[in-house]
Amino acid sequence: MMQRLLDEEVVTADDRRRLQAMGVVLGDLLAEALDMHWVIYEDQVGRSRALRYRQSDNYLFPATMVSRRREAGDLTPVQEIYDKAVGIIRPVQEPLPFQ
């Protein structure tokens, strides 16, 4: 559905608020799939909403995953963005027993 909104230009590259809302939806999907939770990430630059894997130092920043790409003219499909994020976190996850 998100890809369709982008493809049909219902949400455009200059609509940062809606693009970031799409990123939050993407983040909720990632959180569910990867056992992650939303946190406020703070560094010297400021505060950002992020997904954190358990108590590790492994974070994703889905709120801007779509918006930053679109604003830069990058048309990477939403599924590819999702798959890349999964590929970053899966290797650091503890294996489930009996797999």
XYZ file of C-alpha atoms in Angstrom:
99
model
C 0.000 0.000 0.000
C 2.793 2.432 0.866
C 4.501 1.773 -2.448
C 1.276 2.455 -4.297
C 0.877 5.811 -2.521
C 4.369 6.739 -3.684
C 4.007 5.365 -7.213
C 0.728 7.185 -7.768
C 2.214 10.347 -6.222
C -0.499 10.557 -3.591
C 2.459 11.246 -1.295
C 5.163 13.302 -3.009
C 8.844 13.901 -2.291
C 8.138 17.317 -0.758
C 5.576 15.994 1.738
C 8.006 15.260 4.572
C 5.339 14.833 7.237
C 3.482 12.120 5.328
C 6.709 10.445 4.231
C 7.838 10.285 7.848
C 4.429 8.946 8.876
C 4.978 6.192 6.314
C 8.358 5.594 7.939
C 6.655 5.150 11.311
C 4.301 2.570 9.792
C 7.320 0.836 8.265
C 8.939 0.969 11.706
C 5.948 -0.669 13.346
C 6.190 -3.507 10.820
C 9.926 -3.857 11.463
C 9.430 -3.760 15.236
C 6.938 -6.606 15.032
C 9.078 -8.710 12.707
C 12.385 -8.137 14.487
C 11.444 -7.967 18.183
C 12.462 -4.301 18.393
C 10.985 -1.421 20.353
C 10.680 2.340 19.867
C 13.056 4.560 21.833
C 14.281 8.130 21.804
C 17.867 8.039 20.552
C 20.047 10.922 21.720
C 23.454 11.949 20.448
C 25.448 15.162 19.951
C 23.202 16.135 17.029
C 19.933 15.809 18.947
C 17.046 13.420 19.515
C 15.491 10.977 17.065
C 12.896 8.254 17.205
C 14.536 4.905 16.635
C 13.944 1.187 16.894
C 16.270 -0.635 19.252
C 16.967 -4.337 19.301
C 16.589 -5.422 22.921
C 19.207 -3.707 25.098
C 21.867 -3.700 22.391
C 23.461 -0.822 20.529
C 21.684 -1.872 17.332
C 19.275 0.794 16.117
C 17.186 1.519 13.038
C 15.755 4.931 12.182
C 12.667 4.084 10.135
C 10.897 7.439 10.535
C 13.299 8.901 7.972
C 14.070 5.796 5.887
C 11.533 6.731 3.235
C 11.578 10.535 3.515
C 15.323 11.051 3.178
C 15.493 8.862 0.125
C 12.517 10.455 -1.611
C 13.674 13.993 -0.823
C 17.000 13.130 -2.501
C 15.269 11.692 -5.572
C 16.031 8.080 -4.596
C 13.123 5.884 -5.692
C 14.172 2.728 -3.842
C 11.038 0.589 -3.395
C 9.645 0.366 0.138
C 10.081 -3.425 0.103
C 13.810 -2.997 -0.586
C 14.112 -0.520 2.293
C 12.352 -3.006 4.567
C 14.503 -5.917 3.382
C 17.711 -3.936 3.899
C 16.674 -3.048 7.459
C 15.887 -6.697 8.190
C 19.281 -7.653 6.748
C 21.005 -5.281 9.162
C 19.316 -6.634 12.295
C 18.881 -10.359 11.567
C 22.614 -11.163 11.873
C 22.787 -9.690 15.399
C 19.694 -11.455 16.689
C 20.085 -14.394 19.000
C 19.024 -17.623 17.304
C 15.831 -19.166 18.581
C 16.238 -22.534 20.290
C 15.641 -25.638 18.187
C 16.190 -24.017 14.828
